[in-house]
Amino acid sequence: MSRHLLSLLVFLPLAGAAILWLLPARAARGLTALVMLATLAAASAALVAFDPAGARFQLLERVLWVASLNVHYQVGVDGLSVLFLPATALLFLAGLVACWNLVHDAPRLHYSLLLLLQCATLGIFCALDTVLFFLFWELTLPPVCFLLARWGATAGSARVAARYFLMMLAGGVPLLLAFVLLAASQPAPAFDLPALLAKPLPRSTQYAVFFLCLAGFAVKVPLVPLHTWLPQFALAAPGSLTALLAGLKVGAYGLIRFAIPLAPAAAQDLHWLLAGLGTLTLIYGAVGILAQSNLRVGLAHASICHVGLAVLGLAAFTAQGVQGAVALLLSFSLSTGGAFVLLEFLRQRTGSTDINGLGGAAATMPLLASGFLICGLAGVGMPGTSSFPGEFMLILAALRSHAGAGMAALFGLAIAAAGFLALYRQAFFGRATRREVLEAEDLRPRERVVLVILIALIGAIGLYPGPWLEIVRPAAEAWAAGLRR
C-alpha cells in the first residue's frame, strides 16, 4: 500500500467526485464528508510513513506517461511538502463544515468541484515531474471559478471569477515556458524534477527560467503588484473557498520547490529583487489593513503582508530561511484558513462581515469571537501560536542577509498586528444595534469541533514546534546546500 499511497491520496477525491453522480443528490454532502475524512487518513498515513532522516524524496511512484516526450507520472514527498498533505486535507474538511447548510442548488456539482479542487491541490504538493505539476496547477482553475461564479457571496461574483481566471491563466503562460525551456536545455527532453535539480543550468538559461517562474508564481503568491485579485476574491467568494486559497499558499510553495532551486545562481544574483518584492508586499499588506472596514478584506491584506515575510526570508537562501518559510506557510492553513472559516460562520448569521454592522458581536457569539481572535493573533505571529516559530526564523534570516529589509519587516508586522486588533475591536465589541447581531446564534456543535481542532493545533505547534520543524530541517538543509553547488 505504501508504494501507491500518494496516488491513493491524490485520486481518492477525484474518485469520490465521480461517484457523487451515481448517487441521489441528497447523499452528496455525506459522501463528500466521508471522502474527505478518508483523504485526511491517507495524508496522515503518508506523514507517518515519511522518515525525515531517510532519502530526500520518499513514497516515490514513477511510471512512463508520454514516451515520446520522456514525461513521467512521478509523485513523491520530502520534508518541504509532506506536512502540506494533512494540512490541505484538514482545511478542506473545515471548508466543508463552513458550507454545510448553504448548498441547496446543484449539490452534486458543488461537492464534485470541491473534491476536484482537493485532488488538484494535493497533486501540486506531490508532483515531481514538471508537466504533471503544471497539469495539477492548471486543474485548480475550473473548480475555483465555477464555485465562485455560481455560489459567490455577492452579486458581482461572476465578474470576479472571470478576472481571477484570466489572471491565473496569464500566470500559467510564463510557468509553462519555463518548464519547456528547462526541458529544452537538456541533452534529451527532461521534466524529472530530481534529475533537473542534479544538473545545474547554464547561468544565462537560469536567468530566463527564474524570471519566468517568478512571474508565474507571483500571481498566486500573491506579490505586489499582482495581488489585486485577492481582496476582491475574499469579498465575493464563499468563506470556505477563500479559506482554501488564502490558507494554502501554493504560489509560495512553487517558489520554494521550483523557481529558486532550479535557477540557484540567478536567484542569488537577484536576491535584491526577491527581498524587495517581499518587503514591498509586506509593507503594502500591513498598511492596507488600516484602510479596511470589512473583516474579509482586512484578513486578505494580512495574508498578503505575511506571505511577503516568507518571500523576504527565502531571499536569505539559508536552511533557516526556507525552514521558517515552510513553517509559516503551514501555519497559514490553521490561522488564515481558520479565520476565514469562522468569518463564513459569522456571515451566515449576520449577513455581513463589515465592521460597521457587527458592533457587539462578542456578546451574542462569544465562542466565535474568541476563536476568531485566536486565529487572528496566530496570523500576526503572537508568541505561543503556530505562526511565531516560522516568523521568528524568517526575521532572523532576513536581518542577517538584508538588515534594512528586516527592520522594515519588523515595522510592517507591528502595523499589521495593530490593524488587526483595531478591526477586531470595532467588529466584536461595543454596543450591538442590528437585530441580526442581537439574535445571532453562537457556534453549533459541528462548528465547535472545527474551532477546538484549530485552537488545539495552533497552541500545540506554537508551544512545542520542535517535532514539526525537525521534519522540515533535513530537506531545508539539502535545499540550501543545493544552492551552493
Tab-separated table of C-alpha atoms in Angstrom:
chain	number	residue	atom	x	y	z
A	1	MET	CA	0.000	0.000	0.000
A	2	SER	CA	2.832	2.432	0.814
A	3	ARG	CA	4.080	2.114	-2.778
A	4	HIS	CA	0.864	3.683	-4.031
A	5	LEU	CA	-0.096	5.748	-1.005
A	6	LEU	CA	0.364	9.124	-2.698
A	7	SER	CA	-1.629	8.092	-5.749
A	8	LEU	CA	-4.415	6.894	-3.466
A	9	LEU	CA	-4.272	10.188	-1.593
A	10	VAL	CA	-4.359	12.354	-4.719
A	11	PHE	CA	-7.025	10.482	-6.670
A	12	LEU	CA	-9.342	9.475	-3.836
A	13	PRO	CA	-11.150	12.860	-4.026
A	14	LEU	CA	-11.399	12.510	-7.812
A	15	ALA	CA	-12.967	9.056	-7.435
A	16	GLY	CA	-15.353	10.482	-4.854
A	17	ALA	CA	-16.339	13.262	-7.255
A	18	ALA	CA	-17.192	10.671	-9.919
A	19	ILE	CA	-19.210	8.507	-7.511
A	20	LEU	CA	-21.268	11.526	-6.447
A	21	TRP	CA	-23.008	11.496	-9.827
A	22	LEU	CA	-24.157	7.883	-9.330
A	23	LEU	CA	-25.970	8.679	-6.069
A	24	PRO	CA	-29.026	10.802	-5.202
A	25	ALA	CA	-28.325	14.499	-4.720
A	26	ARG	CA	-29.299	14.304	-1.046
A	27	ALA	CA	-26.390	11.915	-0.393
A	28	ALA	CA	-23.748	14.215	-1.923
A	29	ARG	CA	-22.800	16.055	1.265
A	30	GLY	CA	-22.448	12.920	3.380
A	31	LEU	CA	-20.322	11.122	0.789
A	32	THR	CA	-18.108	14.197	0.399
A	33	ALA	CA	-17.513	14.233	4.140
A	34	LEU	CA	-16.586	10.528	4.103
A	35	VAL	CA	-14.191	11.018	1.170
A	36	MET	CA	-12.519	13.972	2.865
A	37	LEU	CA	-12.141	12.021	6.120
A	38	ALA	CA	-10.565	9.137	4.171
A	39	THR	CA	-8.260	11.627	2.431
A	40	LEU	CA	-7.203	13.028	5.811
A	41	ALA	CA	-6.465	9.472	6.981
A	42	ALA	CA	-4.355	8.801	3.873
A	43	ALA	CA	-2.486	12.109	4.319
A	44	SER	CA	-1.792	11.238	7.958
A	45	ALA	CA	-0.544	7.800	6.875
A	46	ALA	CA	1.846	9.455	4.407
A	47	LEU	CA	3.183	11.669	7.195
A	48	VAL	CA	3.683	8.674	9.497
A	49	ALA	CA	5.422	6.704	6.715
A	50	PHE	CA	7.795	9.589	5.963
A	51	ASP	CA	11.252	9.337	7.569
A	52	PRO	CA	12.949	12.753	7.928
A	53	ALA	CA	16.338	11.081	8.281
A	54	GLY	CA	15.883	8.949	5.161
A	55	ALA	CA	16.229	9.750	1.475
A	56	ARG	CA	15.227	13.254	0.457
A	57	PHE	CA	12.301	12.177	-1.749
A	58	GLN	CA	10.190	9.331	-0.381
A	59	LEU	CA	6.991	7.404	-1.191
A	60	LEU	CA	8.086	7.661	-4.812
A	61	GLU	CA	5.993	6.414	-7.721
A	62	ARG	CA	7.283	6.705	-11.258
A	63	VAL	CA	5.577	5.437	-14.433
A	64	LEU	CA	6.303	6.421	-18.019
A	65	TRP	CA	3.417	8.617	-19.161
A	66	VAL	CA	4.278	10.145	-22.576
A	67	ALA	CA	7.159	8.143	-24.026
A	68	SER	CA	7.876	10.425	-26.988
A	69	LEU	CA	8.452	13.402	-24.660
A	70	ASN	CA	10.011	11.458	-21.757
A	71	VAL	CA	7.220	12.656	-19.471
A	72	HIS	CA	6.563	10.552	-16.377
A	73	TYR	CA	3.806	10.276	-13.851
A	74	GLN	CA	6.076	10.842	-10.866
A	75	VAL	CA	4.965	11.691	-7.352
A	76	GLY	CA	6.862	11.851	-4.066
A	77	VAL	CA	7.301	13.996	-0.984
A	78	ASP	CA	10.132	15.439	1.053
A	79	GLY	CA	10.271	17.467	4.250
A	80	LEU	CA	9.260	20.601	2.357
A	81	SER	CA	5.968	19.113	1.152
A	82	VAL	CA	4.844	16.223	3.349
A	83	LEU	CA	3.267	18.392	6.064
A	84	PHE	CA	1.156	20.202	3.487
A	85	LEU	CA	-0.775	16.979	2.800
A	86	PRO	CA	-2.587	16.683	6.165
A	87	ALA	CA	-2.850	20.495	6.348
A	88	THR	CA	-4.653	20.510	2.982
A	89	ALA	CA	-6.954	17.638	3.929
A	90	LEU	CA	-7.831	19.241	7.268
A	91	LEU	CA	-8.561	22.656	5.751
A	92	PHE	CA	-10.847	21.129	3.106
A	93	LEU	CA	-12.804	19.408	5.875
A	94	ALA	CA	-13.153	22.730	7.713
A	95	GLY	CA	-14.296	24.353	4.470
A	96	LEU	CA	-16.930	21.644	4.033
A	97	VAL	CA	-18.298	22.367	7.501
A	98	ALA	CA	-18.397	26.093	6.627
A	99	CYS	CA	-20.747	25.441	3.690
A	100	TRP	CA	-22.645	22.588	5.364
A	101	ASN	CA	-26.124	24.128	5.178
A	102	LEU	CA	-25.611	26.533	2.285
A	103	VAL	CA	-25.633	24.335	-0.816
A	104	HIS	CA	-29.202	23.702	-1.965
A	105	ASP	CA	-28.705	24.393	-5.676
A	106	ALA	CA	-26.987	21.575	-7.638
A	107	PRO	CA	-25.274	19.967	-4.613
A	108	ARG	CA	-23.601	17.209	-6.635
A	109	LEU	CA	-21.948	19.790	-8.880
A	110	HIS	CA	-20.790	21.871	-5.924
A	111	TYR	CA	-19.295	18.989	-3.963
A	112	SER	CA	-17.714	17.328	-7.001
A	113	LEU	CA	-15.995	20.643	-7.847
A	114	LEU	CA	-14.774	20.875	-4.256
A	115	LEU	CA	-13.341	17.349	-4.449
A	116	LEU	CA	-11.729	18.085	-7.819
A	117	LEU	CA	-10.065	21.130	-6.275
A	118	GLN	CA	-8.785	18.977	-3.420
A	119	CYS	CA	-7.369	16.431	-5.889
A	120	ALA	CA	-5.528	19.142	-7.846
A	121	THR	CA	-4.184	20.839	-4.708
A	122	LEU	CA	-2.815	17.598	-3.277
A	123	GLY	CA	-1.294	16.846	-6.680
A	124	ILE	CA	0.597	20.158	-6.610
A	125	PHE	CA	2.328	19.132	-3.372
A	126	CYS	CA	3.123	15.614	-4.606
A	127	ALA	CA	4.179	16.133	-8.250
A	128	LEU	CA	7.872	15.596	-9.048
A	129	ASP	CA	7.521	15.958	-12.808
A	130	THR	CA	7.165	19.494	-14.147
A	131	VAL	CA	4.486	18.538	-16.695
A	132	LEU	CA	2.473	16.727	-14.028
A	133	PHE	CA	2.866	19.690	-11.686
A	134	PHE	CA	1.658	22.083	-14.386
A	135	LEU	CA	-1.346	19.859	-15.086
A	136	PHE	CA	-2.402	19.917	-11.432
A	137	TRP	CA	-1.628	23.656	-11.247
A	138	GLU	CA	-3.992	24.445	-14.105
A	139	LEU	CA	-6.634	21.978	-12.880
A	140	THR	CA	-7.244	24.178	-9.846
A	141	LEU	CA	-8.676	26.934	-12.067
A	142	PRO	CA	-12.002	25.446	-13.307
A	143	PRO	CA	-13.380	24.360	-9.900
A	144	VAL	CA	-12.417	27.638	-8.219
A	145	CYS	CA	-14.011	29.740	-10.960
A	146	PHE	CA	-17.230	27.712	-11.118
A	147	LEU	CA	-17.582	27.636	-7.330
A	148	LEU	CA	-17.081	31.390	-7.157
A	149	ALA	CA	-19.315	32.281	-10.099
A	150	ARG	CA	-22.287	30.101	-9.105
A	151	TRP	CA	-22.118	30.122	-5.297
A	152	GLY	CA	-20.489	33.511	-4.709
A	153	ALA	CA	-21.384	35.744	-1.753
A	154	THR	CA	-22.026	38.920	-3.787
A	155	ALA	CA	-23.857	39.921	-6.948
A	156	GLY	CA	-20.584	40.574	-8.778
A	157	SER	CA	-19.031	37.189	-8.055
A	158	ALA	CA	-19.189	36.069	-11.701
A	159	ARG	CA	-17.153	39.105	-12.765
A	160	VAL	CA	-14.593	38.433	-10.030
A	161	ALA	CA	-14.398	34.790	-11.131
A	162	ALA	CA	-13.699	35.825	-14.725
A	163	ARG	CA	-10.980	38.235	-13.603
A	164	TYR	CA	-9.394	35.578	-11.394
A	165	PHE	CA	-9.445	33.060	-14.249
A	166	LEU	CA	-7.769	35.445	-16.678
A	167	MET	CA	-5.064	36.467	-14.181
A	168	MET	CA	-4.241	32.865	-13.252
A	169	LEU	CA	-4.284	31.789	-16.893
A	170	ALA	CA	-1.873	34.607	-17.724
A	171	GLY	CA	0.365	33.482	-14.865
A	172	GLY	CA	0.423	29.954	-16.240
A	173	VAL	CA	1.932	31.041	-19.574
A	174	PRO	CA	5.394	32.039	-18.245
A	175	LEU	CA	5.360	28.976	-15.991
A	176	LEU	CA	4.814	26.669	-18.960
A	177	LEU	CA	7.539	28.490	-20.919
A	178	ALA	CA	9.936	27.994	-18.012
A	179	PHE	CA	9.303	24.246	-17.917
A	180	VAL	CA	9.677	23.950	-21.702
A	181	LEU	CA	12.938	25.900	-21.539
A	182	LEU	CA	14.170	23.608	-18.773
A	183	ALA	CA	13.418	20.519	-20.853
A	184	ALA	CA	14.982	22.001	-23.998
A	185	SER	CA	18.195	22.831	-22.145
A	186	GLN	CA	18.880	19.118	-21.502
A	187	PRO	CA	20.571	16.749	-23.992
A	188	ALA	CA	17.257	14.889	-24.122
A	189	PRO	CA	13.906	16.399	-23.094
A	190	ALA	CA	13.642	16.055	-19.298
A	191	PHE	CA	10.850	17.000	-16.919
A	192	ASP	CA	12.033	14.936	-13.931
A	193	LEU	CA	12.485	17.379	-11.019
A	194	PRO	CA	15.131	15.392	-9.049
A	195	ALA	CA	17.168	14.967	-12.251
A	196	LEU	CA	16.843	18.661	-13.105
A	197	LEU	CA	17.990	19.615	-9.608
A	198	ALA	CA	21.086	17.440	-10.015
A	199	LYS	CA	22.155	19.180	-13.254
A	200	PRO	CA	22.615	22.959	-12.833
A	201	LEU	CA	21.685	25.005	-15.888
A	202	PRO	CA	23.990	27.498	-17.614
A	203	ARG	CA	23.800	30.873	-15.894
A	204	SER	CA	22.196	32.595	-18.901
A	205	THR	CA	19.430	29.973	-19.022
A	206	GLN	CA	18.929	30.256	-15.283
A	207	TYR	CA	18.033	33.939	-15.581
A	208	ALA	CA	15.287	33.182	-18.092
A	209	VAL	CA	13.934	30.277	-16.030
A	210	PHE	CA	13.976	32.302	-12.811
A	211	PHE	CA	12.177	35.310	-14.271
A	212	LEU	CA	9.544	33.122	-15.928
A	213	CYS	CA	8.927	31.079	-12.766
A	214	LEU	CA	8.841	34.208	-10.626
A	215	ALA	CA	6.261	35.813	-12.925
A	216	GLY	CA	4.139	32.657	-12.948
A	217	PHE	CA	4.162	32.044	-9.211
A	218	ALA	CA	3.969	35.712	-8.142
A	219	VAL	CA	0.356	35.934	-9.322
A	220	LYS	CA	-0.669	33.123	-6.988
A	221	VAL	CA	1.530	34.089	-4.001
A	222	PRO	CA	0.375	36.939	-4.455
A	223	LEU	CA	3.158	39.520	-4.653
A	224	VAL	CA	2.564	43.238	-5.149
A	225	PRO	CA	1.633	44.476	-7.782
A	226	LEU	CA	-0.057	41.204	-8.849
A	227	HIS	CA	-2.087	40.954	-5.653
A	228	THR	CA	-5.229	42.850	-6.642
A	229	TRP	CA	-7.355	39.752	-7.196
A	230	LEU	CA	-7.174	38.522	-3.573
A	231	PRO	CA	-9.082	41.310	-1.724
A	232	GLN	CA	-11.837	41.214	-4.363
A	233	PHE	CA	-11.890	37.426	-4.229
A	234	ALA	CA	-12.158	37.453	-0.417
A	235	LEU	CA	-15.179	39.744	-0.583
A	236	ALA	CA	-17.011	37.931	-3.386
A	237	ALA	CA	-16.244	34.259	-2.711
A	238	PRO	CA	-17.858	31.945	-0.165
A	239	GLY	CA	-15.775	31.900	3.021
A	240	SER	CA	-14.960	28.221	2.569
A	241	LEU	CA	-13.388	28.867	-0.846
A	242	THR	CA	-11.443	31.922	0.370
A	243	ALA	CA	-10.121	29.847	3.275
A	244	LEU	CA	-8.676	27.336	0.808
A	245	LEU	CA	-7.000	29.901	-1.445
A	246	ALA	CA	-5.698	32.135	1.337
A	247	GLY	CA	-4.766	29.276	3.662
A	248	LEU	CA	-2.898	27.139	1.115
A	249	LYS	CA	-0.135	29.256	-0.408
A	250	VAL	CA	0.677	27.118	-3.428
A	251	GLY	CA	2.365	30.071	-5.159
A	252	ALA	CA	4.919	30.473	-2.374
A	253	TYR	CA	5.403	26.697	-2.375
A	254	GLY	CA	6.193	26.931	-6.103
A	255	LEU	CA	8.951	29.446	-5.390
A	256	ILE	CA	10.470	27.054	-2.849
A	257	ARG	CA	10.099	23.908	-4.954
A	258	PHE	CA	10.891	25.196	-8.469
A	259	ALA	CA	11.884	28.831	-9.003
A	260	ILE	CA	14.848	29.092	-6.619
A	261	PRO	CA	16.402	25.571	-6.684
A	262	LEU	CA	16.132	25.224	-10.483
A	263	ALA	CA	17.899	28.560	-11.054
A	264	PRO	CA	20.080	28.963	-7.940
A	265	ALA	CA	22.755	31.231	-9.409
A	266	ALA	CA	20.215	33.604	-10.954
A	267	ALA	CA	18.135	33.660	-7.774
A	268	GLN	CA	21.160	34.563	-5.650
A	269	ASP	CA	22.325	37.206	-8.120
A	270	LEU	CA	18.826	38.687	-7.940
A	271	HIS	CA	18.481	38.389	-4.173
A	272	TRP	CA	17.670	42.097	-4.040
A	273	LEU	CA	14.642	41.554	-6.289
A	274	LEU	CA	13.190	38.800	-4.116
A	275	ALA	CA	13.905	40.739	-0.928
A	276	GLY	CA	12.470	43.931	-2.410
A	277	LEU	CA	9.275	42.259	-3.617
A	278	GLY	CA	8.846	40.528	-0.262
A	279	THR	CA	9.354	43.753	1.695
A	280	LEU	CA	7.078	45.768	-0.594
A	281	THR	CA	4.351	43.131	-0.297
A	282	LEU	CA	4.724	43.020	3.478
A	283	ILE	CA	4.509	46.790	3.944
A	284	TYR	CA	1.674	47.181	1.439
A	285	GLY	CA	-0.381	44.444	3.086
A	286	ALA	CA	0.208	45.889	6.571
A	287	VAL	CA	-0.778	49.429	5.585
A	288	GLY	CA	-3.712	48.092	3.589
A	289	ILE	CA	-5.267	46.598	6.726
A	290	LEU	CA	-5.554	50.076	8.240
A	291	ALA	CA	-7.761	51.271	5.363
A	292	GLN	CA	-10.299	48.432	5.524
A	293	SER	CA	-13.757	48.313	7.055
A	294	ASN	CA	-14.548	44.711	6.115
A	295	LEU	CA	-13.067	41.810	8.066
A	296	ARG	CA	-12.692	39.599	4.984
A	297	VAL	CA	-10.795	42.239	3.022
A	298	GLY	CA	-8.696	43.139	6.069
A	299	LEU	CA	-7.788	39.491	6.561
A	300	ALA	CA	-6.839	39.226	2.875
A	301	HIS	CA	-4.410	42.136	3.321
A	302	ALA	CA	-2.995	40.469	6.445
A	303	SER	CA	-2.415	37.336	4.361
A	304	ILE	CA	-0.611	39.403	1.704
A	305	CYS	CA	1.533	41.000	4.407
A	306	HIS	CA	2.731	37.760	5.955
A	307	VAL	CA	3.398	35.924	2.712
A	308	GLY	CA	5.670	38.879	1.906
A	309	LEU	CA	7.667	37.954	5.020
A	310	ALA	CA	8.027	34.392	3.720
A	311	VAL	CA	9.426	35.643	0.399
A	312	LEU	CA	11.797	38.022	2.201
A	313	GLY	CA	13.087	35.153	4.353
A	314	LEU	CA	13.583	32.963	1.277
A	315	ALA	CA	15.859	35.659	-0.166
A	316	ALA	CA	18.396	34.765	2.538
A	317	PHE	CA	18.907	31.375	0.760
A	318	THR	CA	19.632	29.632	4.060
A	319	ALA	CA	18.223	26.492	5.639
A	320	GLN	CA	16.810	28.631	8.434
A	321	GLY	CA	15.035	30.878	5.935
A	322	VAL	CA	13.354	28.071	3.989
A	323	GLN	CA	12.528	26.201	7.200
A	324	GLY	CA	10.842	29.312	8.567
A	325	ALA	CA	9.003	29.902	5.276
A	326	VAL	CA	7.594	26.360	5.213
A	327	ALA	CA	6.604	26.624	8.888
A	328	LEU	CA	4.812	29.923	8.252
A	329	LEU	CA	3.047	28.641	5.134
A	330	LEU	CA	1.833	25.624	7.083
A	331	SER	CA	0.551	27.886	9.840
A	332	PHE	CA	-1.487	29.824	7.266
A	333	SER	CA	-3.739	26.783	6.846
A	334	LEU	CA	-4.625	26.983	10.545
A	335	SER	CA	-4.573	30.719	11.219
A	336	THR	CA	-5.680	32.397	7.984
A	337	GLY	CA	-7.706	29.440	6.743
A	338	GLY	CA	-9.360	29.013	10.125
A	339	ALA	CA	-10.121	32.727	10.409
A	340	PHE	CA	-11.874	32.759	7.017
A	341	VAL	CA	-13.919	29.691	8.011
A	342	LEU	CA	-15.034	31.487	11.185
A	343	LEU	CA	-15.852	34.602	9.168
A	344	GLU	CA	-18.100	32.458	6.991
A	345	PHE	CA	-19.915	31.297	10.138
A	346	LEU	CA	-20.278	34.977	11.074
A	347	ARG	CA	-21.571	35.969	7.616
A	348	GLN	CA	-24.177	33.212	7.696
A	349	ARG	CA	-25.541	34.557	10.986
A	350	THR	CA	-25.446	38.300	10.396
A	351	GLY	CA	-25.388	38.634	6.611
A	352	SER	CA	-22.263	40.824	6.757
A	353	THR	CA	-18.620	40.965	7.766
A	354	ASP	CA	-18.435	44.759	7.663
A	355	ILE	CA	-17.298	46.217	10.983
A	356	ASN	CA	-19.976	48.932	10.846
A	357	GLY	CA	-22.694	46.299	11.124
A	358	LEU	CA	-21.095	43.991	13.675
A	359	GLY	CA	-20.597	46.056	16.813
A	360	GLY	CA	-21.161	43.968	19.941
A	361	ALA	CA	-20.961	40.598	18.205
A	362	ALA	CA	-18.815	39.206	21.029
A	363	ALA	CA	-21.745	39.481	23.451
A	364	THR	CA	-24.014	37.160	21.451
A	365	MET	CA	-21.334	34.937	19.868
A	366	PRO	CA	-18.534	34.604	22.444
A	367	LEU	CA	-17.162	31.312	21.120
A	368	LEU	CA	-16.988	32.585	17.558
A	369	ALA	CA	-15.408	35.866	18.680
A	370	SER	CA	-12.830	34.051	20.833
A	371	GLY	CA	-11.943	31.644	18.054
A	372	PHE	CA	-11.519	34.425	15.510
A	373	LEU	CA	-9.289	36.333	17.944
A	374	ILE	CA	-7.056	33.302	18.466
A	375	CYS	CA	-6.779	32.636	14.720
A	376	GLY	CA	-6.104	36.320	14.071
A	377	LEU	CA	-3.413	36.522	16.740
A	378	ALA	CA	-1.826	33.405	15.266
A	379	GLY	CA	-1.924	35.096	11.870
A	380	VAL	CA	0.022	38.110	13.146
A	381	GLY	CA	2.610	35.872	14.829
A	382	MET	CA	1.819	36.170	18.517
A	383	PRO	CA	4.272	34.143	20.668
A	384	GLY	CA	2.770	30.835	21.684
A	385	THR	CA	0.853	30.407	18.422
A	386	SER	CA	1.683	28.327	15.363
A	387	SER	CA	2.974	31.255	13.269
A	388	PHE	CA	5.525	32.502	15.768
A	389	PRO	CA	8.304	29.884	15.185
A	390	GLY	CA	8.241	30.459	11.430
A	391	GLU	CA	8.075	34.251	11.707
A	392	PHE	CA	10.912	34.304	14.234
A	393	MET	CA	13.159	32.217	11.971
A	394	LEU	CA	12.272	34.347	8.947
A	395	ILE	CA	13.039	37.611	10.755
A	396	LEU	CA	16.404	36.256	11.914
A	397	ALA	CA	17.236	35.115	8.378
A	398	ALA	CA	16.172	38.473	6.922
A	399	LEU	CA	18.157	40.518	9.454
A	400	ARG	CA	21.306	38.512	8.695
A	401	SER	CA	21.034	38.812	4.914
A	402	HIS	CA	19.139	42.080	4.344
A	403	ALA	CA	19.299	44.084	7.564
A	404	GLY	CA	17.409	47.103	6.239
A	405	ALA	CA	14.603	44.987	4.808
A	406	GLY	CA	14.480	43.003	8.037
A	407	MET	CA	13.981	46.175	10.073
A	408	ALA	CA	11.271	47.319	7.662
A	409	ALA	CA	9.612	43.921	8.073
A	410	LEU	CA	9.522	44.313	11.859
A	411	PHE	CA	7.877	47.698	11.438
A	412	GLY	CA	5.344	46.301	8.962
A	413	LEU	CA	4.465	43.352	11.198
A	414	ALA	CA	3.783	45.735	14.080
A	415	ILE	CA	1.444	47.769	11.852
A	416	ALA	CA	-0.339	44.597	10.732
A	417	ALA	CA	-0.900	43.472	14.327
A	418	ALA	CA	-2.253	46.904	15.297
A	419	GLY	CA	-4.520	46.965	12.244
A	420	PHE	CA	-5.977	43.550	13.022
A	421	LEU	CA	-6.670	44.432	16.659
A	422	ALA	CA	-8.363	47.673	15.608
A	423	LEU	CA	-10.634	45.826	13.174
A	424	TYR	CA	-11.412	43.175	15.772
A	425	ARG	CA	-12.296	45.716	18.462
A	426	GLN	CA	-14.677	47.605	16.189
A	427	ALA	CA	-16.358	44.451	14.894
A	428	PHE	CA	-16.827	42.461	18.092
A	429	PHE	CA	-17.032	44.974	20.927
A	430	GLY	CA	-19.166	47.990	21.680
A	431	ARG	CA	-22.959	48.011	21.740
A	432	ALA	CA	-24.894	45.823	19.333
A	433	THR	CA	-27.503	47.733	17.324
A	434	ARG	CA	-28.507	45.398	14.462
A	435	ARG	CA	-31.222	42.837	15.080
A	436	GLU	CA	-29.235	40.166	13.229
A	437	VAL	CA	-26.368	40.565	15.697
A	438	LEU	CA	-28.622	40.702	18.765
A	439	GLU	CA	-30.392	37.482	17.774
A	440	ALA	CA	-27.358	35.642	16.387
A	441	GLU	CA	-26.702	32.082	17.485
A	442	ASP	CA	-23.246	31.066	18.656
A	443	LEU	CA	-21.335	28.134	17.154
A	444	ARG	CA	-23.219	24.894	16.602
A	445	PRO	CA	-21.755	21.528	17.739
A	446	ARG	CA	-20.023	20.619	14.446
A	447	GLU	CA	-18.654	24.171	14.198
A	448	ARG	CA	-17.337	23.878	17.741
A	449	VAL	CA	-15.438	20.749	16.707
A	450	VAL	CA	-13.704	22.767	13.970
A	451	LEU	CA	-12.867	25.506	16.483
A	452	VAL	CA	-11.468	23.070	19.060
A	453	ILE	CA	-9.234	21.365	16.478
A	454	LEU	CA	-7.953	24.714	15.186
A	455	ILE	CA	-7.164	26.061	18.646
A	456	ALA	CA	-5.541	22.795	19.737
A	457	LEU	CA	-3.234	22.711	16.708
A	458	ILE	CA	-2.422	26.433	16.871
A	459	GLY	CA	-1.458	26.099	20.530
A	460	ALA	CA	0.348	22.765	20.240
A	461	ILE	CA	2.529	23.845	17.314
A	462	GLY	CA	3.171	27.254	18.847
A	463	LEU	CA	4.222	25.897	22.238
A	464	TYR	CA	6.081	22.801	21.001
A	465	PRO	CA	7.212	23.366	17.390
A	466	GLY	CA	10.243	21.064	17.583
A	467	PRO	CA	8.781	17.860	16.039
A	468	TRP	CA	7.310	19.730	13.069
A	469	LEU	CA	10.441	21.771	12.432
A	470	GLU	CA	12.569	18.627	12.598
A	471	ILE	CA	10.548	17.090	9.777
A	472	VAL	CA	11.374	20.109	7.610
A	473	ARG	CA	15.012	20.628	8.695
A	474	PRO	CA	16.853	17.901	6.665
A	475	ALA	CA	15.087	18.904	3.454
A	476	ALA	CA	15.721	22.589	4.182
A	477	GLU	CA	19.431	21.888	4.638
A	478	ALA	CA	19.517	19.905	1.387
A	479	TRP	CA	17.676	22.781	-0.333
A	480	ALA	CA	20.233	25.345	0.900
A	481	ALA	CA	23.173	23.038	0.058
A	482	GLY	CA	21.844	22.642	-3.493
A	483	LEU	CA	22.033	26.417	-3.968
A	484	ARG	CA	25.746	26.428	-3.063
A	485	ARG	CA	26.752	23.896	-5.719
